[in-house]
Amino acid sequence: MNRAQSPLGQPLDRVDGPLKVRGQARYAAEFDVPGLLYGAVVSSAIARGRVLRIDSAATEALPGVHLVLSHLNRPPIASYDEPYEDADAAEGSPFRPLYNDRVLYSGQPLALVVAETQALARHAASLVHVEYAAESHQTDLQAVREQAHPAPAEVPPPRGDFEVAFNAAAHRVEGEYGTPVEHHNPMEPHASIVQYQPGGELLIHDKTQGVQNCQRYLEQVFGLQDRIRVLSPFVGGAFGSGLRPQYQLPLAVMAALALKASVRVELTRQQMFTFGYRPRSIQQLKLAADGEGRLQAVEHQAIGQTSRFEDFTEHEVEWSGMLYACDHVRLGYRLAPLDVYTPLDMRAPGATIGVYALECAMDELAHEVGIDPLELRLRNYSEINGNQGKRYSSKELRACYRQGAERFGWSRRPAQPRSLREGHELIGMGMATGVWEAMQMPASARACIDADGKLLVTSATADIGTGTYTAMTQIAADAMGLPMADVEFRLGDSSLPQAPLEGGSATVSSVGSAVQRACAGLRQKLLDAAQQSPASPFTGASPDAVEFIGGRMCLKATQHAVELKRIVEVSGALESEAHVEPGEQRQQWATATHSAVFVEVRVDEDLGTVNVSRVVSAIAAGRIVNPKTAGNQIVGGVVWGIGQALQEETLIDHRLGRYMNHNLAEYHIPVNADIPGIEVIFVEEHDSVVNELGSKGVGEIGIVGVAAAVANAIYNATGKRVRDLPITLDKLL
């Protein structure tokens, strides 16, 4: 293999694909454990109050029922009365299942029934009768918006004088934008198997985006240091729902400890609506520009909902202070506590809804000024992050605009709404900018090569469907000059080297950099081993004098080569572990991924139905490790953005404080018939600052800006602005 044939940057198939299509990839609830018992959760029927009585007599009388667990008989828990948190915790007191008789939200777990089969457990749980003392509740953000308090978030301070600049500007627009509650709804429901082992050790299979986060959480809560191992080799989608340990995990541990037996707890689809979600938001935007469309003033104020026991925050308004050049900016972010569960990060948290409002307001400003929306963005282009006052380490957003517009045919867009039609369909075109952080987190990896020349690389990261297995295999194969078939990457085991939560588009930049560094250490050990013999042609050679190609170590000057397995046959297996953290040079720069999204819609003038007919998404995300898996990530994000714009919302009956469409029949998401051809362009972008790989990550950026582009296209088609998502036909009619 020569360097031109390196797997890095190639659109390779997923290495875990064969296991998945053959049904051999095991997910959290699918492991065969001897003597396994099954748990079913009893959920609260009220939104606020107290539990007066739990009548489980009928349940306990059923043959095969082993336990009915509630706050009345749960085992002692080490830190339930003391503060504790997990790696993705919000500020406040985290929810503690079966803590006491208080009911904090509708759907709260009140009891766990453990039986010999799943069917029996669910039937038995339905027989548990709970008596309540209900109290008045509030679940409507709109009703309490005036009582919201400042969010405990790092909102950039104001700069300039917004009021003076806004009032003096030639053009002004202002509007209020609303986004609904959304739930993650991955294909795989949340589940945990707690395998009780002799001596009280627990081997746990859990659906999670961070096995070590779950391990630390359980050790802290139950006081079981060094007795817990968490496994999660495959995850059937998560989108942020697996960042925090969900309540089925501690419930399964409680039951296993109480019974000294192995227990599985799997949530139903309805119960998937009883924990974190994307919060509802109300956002007010004010933009002002001079006669040529240059921004003079920007204000972005947001109100989000949270629970009464935690203040959930996300980066919702910061994007309006960094995406465009403006000297007068005022940002604000408040929270309104409700009788609901705490929200949770959900794909591109904060940016998905914050950039939606900003980019719709920018489209309105373009119409007010009378210039093309793309031209407005180019006139306000900025090479620095205004919130930080730092120049970007790389920013190829101009290329995204140019290449995306050319591929889409943006020059053919009619400036006047309602001026392009075909039969009874109005046709419109819209665009928006996308932005997301380019983060790197501390991470470790271990690389080991054996006498067969096979490389094993390990890290306790996750693969939630993003292609982590494949990307890490490519990075390791490139670093060691090995064919992909000779490299194995293992993840999802809390006993492996430390890794951060898989989220925020930071896995490739974090874990990938650790993998690359571990392989560099292994190359040095191979060279050291080859130099042990005085007669070795590698004696005295520096690392720069050798290269690794096709499973061999080659001396560049003489072309002398030796197979790696020959070195290991003499030295024995060699391994190297590396830990990486963000470099100091990052502190001097702003880092971000960017995109430009172009959308065409067709709106039925009589029925108000909207069909998205074309999408082009141009992405600048540094080095792309695998264009195929990365392209799939962008396509998935675009699909979700279309759903966000047109269909997706969790509906709540505020009289009951309960979600009503808590199933996949009534929670509307796009299907194949809703989705057109989606074209993804990866713009070439080089960045030596973000990390050693130069990769920024693509998991989040794909969804950002899509909903705004759809909304802007609908305006171009119909002349009607709908600022509340989703844009359903009743709002258009």
PDB file of C-alpha atoms in Angstrom, residues 19-34 36-38 118 187-195 204-207 231-236 263-266:
ATOM      1  CA  LEU A  19     -22.838  -7.337  11.666  1.00  0.00           C
ATOM      2  CA  LYS A  20     -25.833  -5.032  11.562  1.00  0.00           C
ATOM      3  CA  VAL A  21     -27.418  -6.352   8.383  1.00  0.00           C
ATOM      4  CA  ARG A  22     -26.972  -9.947   9.619  1.00  0.00           C
ATOM      5  CA  GLY A  23     -28.584  -9.146  12.950  1.00  0.00           C
ATOM      6  CA  GLN A  24     -25.373  -9.982  14.815  1.00  0.00           C
ATOM      7  CA  ALA A  25     -24.906  -6.541  16.400  1.00  0.00           C
ATOM      8  CA  ARG A  26     -26.262  -6.793  19.952  1.00  0.00           C
ATOM      9  CA  TYR A  27     -28.056  -3.824  21.463  1.00  0.00           C
ATOM     10  CA  ALA A  28     -28.661  -3.107  25.146  1.00  0.00           C
ATOM     11  CA  ALA A  29     -31.770  -5.259  25.612  1.00  0.00           C
ATOM     12  CA  GLU A  30     -30.605  -8.150  23.431  1.00  0.00           C
ATOM     13  CA  PHE A  31     -27.969  -9.894  25.541  1.00  0.00           C
ATOM     14  CA  ASP A  32     -28.710 -13.419  26.725  1.00  0.00           C
ATOM     15  CA  VAL A  33     -28.197 -13.559  30.495  1.00  0.00           C
ATOM     16  CA  PRO A  34     -29.013 -16.718  32.521  1.00  0.00           C
ATOM     17  CA  LEU A  36     -32.777 -12.885  33.716  1.00  0.00           C
ATOM     18  CA  LEU A  37     -35.777 -11.145  35.287  1.00  0.00           C
ATOM     19  CA  TYR A  38     -37.737  -8.359  33.627  1.00  0.00           C
ATOM     20  CA  GLN A 118     -41.490  -9.178  29.963  1.00  0.00           C
ATOM     21  CA  MET A 187     -35.222   3.497  16.850  1.00  0.00           C
ATOM     22  CA  GLU A 188     -33.805   1.660  19.880  1.00  0.00           C
ATOM     23  CA  PRO A 189     -35.725   2.413  23.097  1.00  0.00           C
ATOM     24  CA  HIS A 190     -33.723   2.963  26.263  1.00  0.00           C
ATOM     25  CA  ALA A 191     -32.920  -0.268  28.067  1.00  0.00           C
ATOM     26  CA  SER A 192     -30.530  -1.638  30.685  1.00  0.00           C
ATOM     27  CA  ILE A 193     -29.527  -5.167  31.656  1.00  0.00           C
ATOM     28  CA  VAL A 194     -27.866  -5.401  35.064  1.00  0.00           C
ATOM     29  CA  GLN A 195     -26.085  -8.738  35.339  1.00  0.00           C
ATOM     30  CA  ILE A 204     -24.267  -3.695  32.822  1.00  0.00           C
ATOM     31  CA  HIS A 205     -25.465  -3.410  29.244  1.00  0.00           C
ATOM     32  CA  ASP A 206     -26.924   0.051  28.717  1.00  0.00           C
ATOM     33  CA  LYS A 207     -28.083   2.228  25.850  1.00  0.00           C
ATOM     34  CA  LEU A 231     -20.909  -2.096  28.069  1.00  0.00           C
ATOM     35  CA  SER A 232     -22.567  -0.510  25.055  1.00  0.00           C
ATOM     36  CA  PRO A 233     -21.003  -1.765  21.812  1.00  0.00           C
ATOM     37  CA  PHE A 234     -23.935  -0.742  19.594  1.00  0.00           C
ATOM     38  CA  VAL A 235     -26.502   2.030  19.971  1.00  0.00           C
ATOM     39  CA  GLY A 236     -29.613   2.214  17.815  1.00  0.00           C
ATOM     40  CA  VAL A 263     -32.659  -7.662  35.796  1.00  0.00           C
ATOM     41  CA  ARG A 264     -33.600  -6.028  32.490  1.00  0.00           C
ATOM     42  CA  VAL A 265     -35.610  -2.817  32.322  1.00  0.00           C
ATOM     43  CA  GLU A 266     -36.681  -1.594  28.889  1.00  0.00           C
TER      44      GLU A 266
END
